[in-house]
JSON list of C-alpha atoms in Angstrom, two decimals:
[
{"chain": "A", "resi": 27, "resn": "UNK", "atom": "CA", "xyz": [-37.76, -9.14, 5.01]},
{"chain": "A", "resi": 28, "resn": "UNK", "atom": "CA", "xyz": [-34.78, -11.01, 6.48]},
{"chain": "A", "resi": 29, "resn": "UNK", "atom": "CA", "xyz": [-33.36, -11.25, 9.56]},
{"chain": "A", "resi": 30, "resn": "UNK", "atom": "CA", "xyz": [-30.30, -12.17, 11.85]},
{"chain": "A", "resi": 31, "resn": "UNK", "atom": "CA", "xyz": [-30.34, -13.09, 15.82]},
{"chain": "A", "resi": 32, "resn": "UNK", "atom": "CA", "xyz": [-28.55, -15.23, 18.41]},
{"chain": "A", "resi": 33, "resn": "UNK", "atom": "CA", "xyz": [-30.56, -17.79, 20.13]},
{"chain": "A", "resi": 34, "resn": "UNK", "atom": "CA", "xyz": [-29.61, -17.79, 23.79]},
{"chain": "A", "resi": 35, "resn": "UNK", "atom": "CA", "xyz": [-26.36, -20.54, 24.28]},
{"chain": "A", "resi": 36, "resn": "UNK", "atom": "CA", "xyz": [-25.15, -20.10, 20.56]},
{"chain": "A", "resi": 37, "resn": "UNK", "atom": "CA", "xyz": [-22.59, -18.19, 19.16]},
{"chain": "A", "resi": 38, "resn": "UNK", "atom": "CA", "xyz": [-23.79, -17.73, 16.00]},
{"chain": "A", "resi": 39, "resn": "UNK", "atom": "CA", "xyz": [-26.53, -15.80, 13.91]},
{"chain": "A", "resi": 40, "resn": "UNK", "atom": "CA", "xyz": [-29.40, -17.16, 12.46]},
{"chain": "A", "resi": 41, "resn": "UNK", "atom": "CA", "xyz": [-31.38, -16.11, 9.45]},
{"chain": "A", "resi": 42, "resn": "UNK", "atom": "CA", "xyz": [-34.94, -15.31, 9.57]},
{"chain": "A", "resi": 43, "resn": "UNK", "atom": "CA", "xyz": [-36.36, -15.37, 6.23]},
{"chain": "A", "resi": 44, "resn": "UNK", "atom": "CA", "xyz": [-39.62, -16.53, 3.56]},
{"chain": "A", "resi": 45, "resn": "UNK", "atom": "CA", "xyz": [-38.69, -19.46, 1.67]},
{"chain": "A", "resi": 46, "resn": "UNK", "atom": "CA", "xyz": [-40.07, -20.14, -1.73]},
{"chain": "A", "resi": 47, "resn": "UNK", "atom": "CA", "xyz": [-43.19, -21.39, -0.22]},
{"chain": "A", "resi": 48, "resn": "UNK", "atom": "CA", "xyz": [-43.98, -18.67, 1.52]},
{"chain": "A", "resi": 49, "resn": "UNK", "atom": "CA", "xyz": [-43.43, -20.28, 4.72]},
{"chain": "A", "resi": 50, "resn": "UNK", "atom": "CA", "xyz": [-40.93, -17.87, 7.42]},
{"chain": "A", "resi": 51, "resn": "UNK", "atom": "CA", "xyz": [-37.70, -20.21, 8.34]},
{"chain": "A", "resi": 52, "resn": "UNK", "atom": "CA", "xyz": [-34.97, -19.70, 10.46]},
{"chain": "A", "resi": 53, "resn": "UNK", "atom": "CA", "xyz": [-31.53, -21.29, 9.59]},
{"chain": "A", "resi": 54, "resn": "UNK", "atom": "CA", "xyz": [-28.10, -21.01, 10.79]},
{"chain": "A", "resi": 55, "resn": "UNK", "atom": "CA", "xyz": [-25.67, -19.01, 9.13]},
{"chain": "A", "resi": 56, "resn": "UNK", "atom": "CA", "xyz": [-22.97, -20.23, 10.52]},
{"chain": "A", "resi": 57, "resn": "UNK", "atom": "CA", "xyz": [-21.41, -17.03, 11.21]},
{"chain": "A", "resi": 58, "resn": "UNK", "atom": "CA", "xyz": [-20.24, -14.32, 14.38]},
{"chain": "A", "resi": 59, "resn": "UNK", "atom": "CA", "xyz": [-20.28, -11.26, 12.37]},
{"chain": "A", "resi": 60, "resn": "UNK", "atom": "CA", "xyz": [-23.53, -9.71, 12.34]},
{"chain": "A", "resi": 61, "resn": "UNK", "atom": "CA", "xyz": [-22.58, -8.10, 8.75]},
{"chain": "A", "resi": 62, "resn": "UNK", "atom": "CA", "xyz": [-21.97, -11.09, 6.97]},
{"chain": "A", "resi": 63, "resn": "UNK", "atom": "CA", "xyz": [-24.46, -12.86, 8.63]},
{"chain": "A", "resi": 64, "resn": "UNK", "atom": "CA", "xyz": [-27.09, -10.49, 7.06]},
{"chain": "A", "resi": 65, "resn": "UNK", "atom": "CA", "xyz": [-25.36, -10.80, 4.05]},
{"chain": "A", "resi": 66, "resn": "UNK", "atom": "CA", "xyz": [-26.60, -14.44, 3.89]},
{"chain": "A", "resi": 67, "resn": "UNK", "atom": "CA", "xyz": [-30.07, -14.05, 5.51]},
{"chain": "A", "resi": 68, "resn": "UNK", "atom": "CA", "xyz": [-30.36, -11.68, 2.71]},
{"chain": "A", "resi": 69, "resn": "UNK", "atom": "CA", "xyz": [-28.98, -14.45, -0.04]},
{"chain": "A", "resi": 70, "resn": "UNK", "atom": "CA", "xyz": [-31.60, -16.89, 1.54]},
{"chain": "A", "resi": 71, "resn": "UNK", "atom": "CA", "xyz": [-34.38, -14.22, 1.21]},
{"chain": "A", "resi": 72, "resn": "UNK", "atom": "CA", "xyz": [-33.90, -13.70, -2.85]},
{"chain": "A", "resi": 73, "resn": "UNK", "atom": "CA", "xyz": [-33.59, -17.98, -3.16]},
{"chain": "A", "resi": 74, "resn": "UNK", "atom": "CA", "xyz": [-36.85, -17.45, -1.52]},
{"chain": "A", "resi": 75, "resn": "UNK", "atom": "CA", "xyz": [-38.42, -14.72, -3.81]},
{"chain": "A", "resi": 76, "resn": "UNK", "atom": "CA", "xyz": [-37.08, -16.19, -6.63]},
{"chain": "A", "resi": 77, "resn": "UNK", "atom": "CA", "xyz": [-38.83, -19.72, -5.88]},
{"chain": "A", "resi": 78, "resn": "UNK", "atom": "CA", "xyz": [-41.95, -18.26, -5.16]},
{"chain": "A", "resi": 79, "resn": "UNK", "atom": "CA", "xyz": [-41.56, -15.91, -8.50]},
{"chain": "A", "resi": 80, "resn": "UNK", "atom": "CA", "xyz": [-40.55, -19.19, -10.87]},
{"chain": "A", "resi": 81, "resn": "UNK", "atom": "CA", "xyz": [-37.72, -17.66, -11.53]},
{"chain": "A", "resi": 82, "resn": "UNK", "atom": "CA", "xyz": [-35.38, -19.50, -9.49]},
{"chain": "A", "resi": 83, "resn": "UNK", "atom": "CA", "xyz": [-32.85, -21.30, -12.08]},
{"chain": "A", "resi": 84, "resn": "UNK", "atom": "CA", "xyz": [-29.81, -24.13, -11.38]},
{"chain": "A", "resi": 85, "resn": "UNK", "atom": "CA", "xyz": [-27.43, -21.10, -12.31]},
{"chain": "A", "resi": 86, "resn": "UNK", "atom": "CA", "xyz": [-29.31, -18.56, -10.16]},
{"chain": "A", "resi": 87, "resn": "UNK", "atom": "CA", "xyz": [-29.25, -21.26, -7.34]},
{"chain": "A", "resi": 88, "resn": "UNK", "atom": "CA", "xyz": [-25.54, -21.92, -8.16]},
{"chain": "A", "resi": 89, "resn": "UNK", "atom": "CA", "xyz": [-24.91, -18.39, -8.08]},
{"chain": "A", "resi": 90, "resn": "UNK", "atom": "CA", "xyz": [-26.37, -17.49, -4.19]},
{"chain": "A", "resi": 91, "resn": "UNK", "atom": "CA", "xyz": [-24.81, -21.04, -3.10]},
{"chain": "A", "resi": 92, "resn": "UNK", "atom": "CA", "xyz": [-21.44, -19.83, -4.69]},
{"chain": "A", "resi": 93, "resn": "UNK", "atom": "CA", "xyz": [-21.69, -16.51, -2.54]},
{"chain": "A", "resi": 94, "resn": "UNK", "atom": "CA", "xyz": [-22.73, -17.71, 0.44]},
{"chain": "A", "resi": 95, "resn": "UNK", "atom": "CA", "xyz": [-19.66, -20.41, 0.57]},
{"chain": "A", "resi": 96, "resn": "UNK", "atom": "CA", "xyz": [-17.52, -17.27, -0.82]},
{"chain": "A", "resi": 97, "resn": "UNK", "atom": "CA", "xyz": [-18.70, -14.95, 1.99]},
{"chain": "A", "resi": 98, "resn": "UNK", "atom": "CA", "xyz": [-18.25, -17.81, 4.68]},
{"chain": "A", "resi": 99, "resn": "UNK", "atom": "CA", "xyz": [-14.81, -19.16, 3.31]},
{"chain": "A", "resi": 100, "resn": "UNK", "atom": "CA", "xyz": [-13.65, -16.23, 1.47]},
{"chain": "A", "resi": 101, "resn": "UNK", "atom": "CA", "xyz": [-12.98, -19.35, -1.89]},
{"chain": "A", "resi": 102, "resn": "UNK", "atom": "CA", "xyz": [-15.66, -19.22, -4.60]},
{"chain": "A", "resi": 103, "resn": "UNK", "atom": "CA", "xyz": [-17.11, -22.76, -5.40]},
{"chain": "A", "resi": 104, "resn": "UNK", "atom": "CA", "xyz": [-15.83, -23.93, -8.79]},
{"chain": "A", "resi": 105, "resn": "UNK", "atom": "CA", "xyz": [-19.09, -25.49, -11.13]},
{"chain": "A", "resi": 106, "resn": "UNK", "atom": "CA", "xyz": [-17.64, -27.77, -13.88]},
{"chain": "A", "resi": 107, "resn": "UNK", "atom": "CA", "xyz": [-19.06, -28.85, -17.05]},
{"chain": "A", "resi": 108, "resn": "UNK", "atom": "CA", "xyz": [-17.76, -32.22, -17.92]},
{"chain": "A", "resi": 109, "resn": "UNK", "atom": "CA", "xyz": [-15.64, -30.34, -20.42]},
{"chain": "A", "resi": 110, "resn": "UNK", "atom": "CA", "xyz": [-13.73, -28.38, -17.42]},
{"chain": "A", "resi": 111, "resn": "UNK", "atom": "CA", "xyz": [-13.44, -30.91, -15.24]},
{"chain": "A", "resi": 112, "resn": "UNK", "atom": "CA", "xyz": [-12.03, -33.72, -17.72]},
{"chain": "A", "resi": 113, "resn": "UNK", "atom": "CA", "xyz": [-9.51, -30.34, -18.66]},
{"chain": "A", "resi": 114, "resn": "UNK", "atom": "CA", "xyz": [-8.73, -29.71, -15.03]},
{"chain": "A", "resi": 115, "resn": "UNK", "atom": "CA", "xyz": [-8.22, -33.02, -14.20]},
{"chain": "A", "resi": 116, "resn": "UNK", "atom": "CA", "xyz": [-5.58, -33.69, -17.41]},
{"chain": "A", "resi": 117, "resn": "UNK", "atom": "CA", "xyz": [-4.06, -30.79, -16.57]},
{"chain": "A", "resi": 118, "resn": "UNK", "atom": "CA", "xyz": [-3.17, -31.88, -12.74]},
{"chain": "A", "resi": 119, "resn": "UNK", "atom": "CA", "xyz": [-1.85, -34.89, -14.37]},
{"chain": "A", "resi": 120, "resn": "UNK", "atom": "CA", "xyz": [0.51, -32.97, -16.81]},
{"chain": "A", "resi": 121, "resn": "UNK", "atom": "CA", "xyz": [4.50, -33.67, -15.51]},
{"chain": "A", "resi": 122, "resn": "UNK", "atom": "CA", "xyz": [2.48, -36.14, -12.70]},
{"chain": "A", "resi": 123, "resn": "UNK", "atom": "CA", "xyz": [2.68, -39.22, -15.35]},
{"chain": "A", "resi": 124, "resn": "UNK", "atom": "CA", "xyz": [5.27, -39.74, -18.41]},
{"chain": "A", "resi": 125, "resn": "UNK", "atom": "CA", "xyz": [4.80, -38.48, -21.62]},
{"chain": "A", "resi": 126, "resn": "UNK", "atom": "CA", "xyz": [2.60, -41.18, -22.82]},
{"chain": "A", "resi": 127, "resn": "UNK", "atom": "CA", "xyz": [0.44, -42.21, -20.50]},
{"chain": "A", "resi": 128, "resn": "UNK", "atom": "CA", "xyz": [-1.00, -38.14, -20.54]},
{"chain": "A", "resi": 129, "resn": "UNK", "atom": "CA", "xyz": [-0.91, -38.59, -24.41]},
{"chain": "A", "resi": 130, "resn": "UNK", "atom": "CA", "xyz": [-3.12, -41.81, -23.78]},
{"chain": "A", "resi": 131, "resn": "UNK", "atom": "CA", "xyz": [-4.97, -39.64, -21.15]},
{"chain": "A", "resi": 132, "resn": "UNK", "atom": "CA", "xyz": [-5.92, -37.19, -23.63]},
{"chain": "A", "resi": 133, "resn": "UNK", "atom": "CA", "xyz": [-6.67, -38.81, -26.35]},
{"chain": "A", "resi": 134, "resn": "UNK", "atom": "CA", "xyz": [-9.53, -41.14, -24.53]},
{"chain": "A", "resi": 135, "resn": "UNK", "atom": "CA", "xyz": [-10.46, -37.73, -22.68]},
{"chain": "A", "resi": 136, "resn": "UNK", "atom": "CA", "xyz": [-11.26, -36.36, -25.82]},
{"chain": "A", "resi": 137, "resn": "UNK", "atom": "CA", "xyz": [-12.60, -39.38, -27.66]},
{"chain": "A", "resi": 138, "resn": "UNK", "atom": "CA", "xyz": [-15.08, -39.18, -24.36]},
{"chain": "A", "resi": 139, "resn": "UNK", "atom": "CA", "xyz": [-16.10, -35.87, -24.62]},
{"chain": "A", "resi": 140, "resn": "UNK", "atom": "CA", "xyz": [-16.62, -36.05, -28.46]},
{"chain": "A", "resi": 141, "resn": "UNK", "atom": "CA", "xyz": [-19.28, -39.20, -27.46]},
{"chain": "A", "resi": 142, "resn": "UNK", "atom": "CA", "xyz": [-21.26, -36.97, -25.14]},
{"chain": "A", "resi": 143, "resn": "UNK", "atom": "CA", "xyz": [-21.15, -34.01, -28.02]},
{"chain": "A", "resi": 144, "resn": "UNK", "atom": "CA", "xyz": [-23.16, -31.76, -26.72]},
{"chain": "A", "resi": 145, "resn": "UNK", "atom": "CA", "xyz": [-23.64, -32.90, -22.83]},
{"chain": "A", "resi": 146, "resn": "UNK", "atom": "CA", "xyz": [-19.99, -32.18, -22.33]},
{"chain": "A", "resi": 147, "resn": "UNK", "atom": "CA", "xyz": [-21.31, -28.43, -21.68]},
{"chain": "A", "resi": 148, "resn": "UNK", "atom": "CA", "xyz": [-23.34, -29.77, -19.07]},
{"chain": "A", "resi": 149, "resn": "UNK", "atom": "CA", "xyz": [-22.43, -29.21, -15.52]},
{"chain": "A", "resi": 150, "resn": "UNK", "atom": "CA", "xyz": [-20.24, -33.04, -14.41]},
{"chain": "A", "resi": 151, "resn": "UNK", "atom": "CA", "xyz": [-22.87, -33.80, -12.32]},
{"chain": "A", "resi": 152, "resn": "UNK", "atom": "CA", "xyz": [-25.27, -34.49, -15.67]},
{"chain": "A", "resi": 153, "resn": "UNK", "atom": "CA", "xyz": [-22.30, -37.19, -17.11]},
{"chain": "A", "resi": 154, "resn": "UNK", "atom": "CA", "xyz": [-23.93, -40.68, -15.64]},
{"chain": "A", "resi": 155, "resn": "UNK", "atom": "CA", "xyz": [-23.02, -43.84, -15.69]},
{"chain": "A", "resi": 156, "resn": "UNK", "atom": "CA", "xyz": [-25.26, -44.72, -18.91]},
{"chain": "A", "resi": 157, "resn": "UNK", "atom": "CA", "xyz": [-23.11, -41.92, -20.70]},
{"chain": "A", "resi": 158, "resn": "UNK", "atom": "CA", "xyz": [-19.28, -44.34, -19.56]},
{"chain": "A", "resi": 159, "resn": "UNK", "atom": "CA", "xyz": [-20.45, -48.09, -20.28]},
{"chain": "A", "resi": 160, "resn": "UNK", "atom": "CA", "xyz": [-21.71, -46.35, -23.84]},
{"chain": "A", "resi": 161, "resn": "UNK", "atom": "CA", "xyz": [-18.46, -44.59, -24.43]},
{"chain": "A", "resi": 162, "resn": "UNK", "atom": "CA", "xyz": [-16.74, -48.19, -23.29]},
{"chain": "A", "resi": 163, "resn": "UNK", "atom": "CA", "xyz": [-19.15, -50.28, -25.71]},
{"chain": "A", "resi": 164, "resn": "UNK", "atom": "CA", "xyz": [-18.14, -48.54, -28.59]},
{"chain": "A", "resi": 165, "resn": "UNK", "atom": "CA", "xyz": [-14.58, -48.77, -27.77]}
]
């Protein structure tokens, strides 16, 4: 079951909680409020269940991560595929270039994505730098 205290000197809460090993940690939340403190030891508690279940997934693990930094911050983390990101990034440079560079800008963004097929549904971090020198040998 998780936990919160202070250690003596330290203004913030830590978590006391089983990690998906098995093994009780304590780690720092980070945080003064007692509340939302325990709302995190409780976040690293199901990580922890969930790794020692097998059950622990990327989007599970995104998922607690993305609450934690939400409850902390009070700003969800944004995951991209390579698809979103490539879209976000065009669309920051829409009325930030002229008219044809952003035409040029689409066009290769979409000649890129249509080379990874599939993979552009992957989160960015799965794009490597294999995946650009073959979309730049074909060109």
């Amino acid at each position: 079951m998780a936990s919160v205290f202070r250690k003596p000197g330290s203004p913030f809460y830590f978590a006391a909680f089983t990690d998906a090993t098995g093994r009780r940690r304590q780690k720092t939340t980070k945080q003064r409020n007692r509340g939302e403190a325990m709302d995190m030891a409780r976040a690293f508690e199901r990580t922890g269940a969930s790794g020692r279940n097998r059950a622990l997934t990327e989007s599970i693990a995104r998922s607690v991560i993305s609450q934690i930094v939400e409850q902390a911050t009070g700003e969800p983390i944004h995951f991209y595929t390579a698809r979103g990101w490539i879209e976000e990034w065009l669309s920051g440079k829409a009325g930030a270039t002229s008219e044809r560079t952003e035409i040029k800008y689409r066009q290769t963004a979409s000649e890129f994505l249509a080379s990874l097929g599939t993979r552009a549904e992957l989160p960015i971090g799965a794009v490597t730098p294999r995946d650009v020198r073959t979309f730049r040998d074909a060109l």
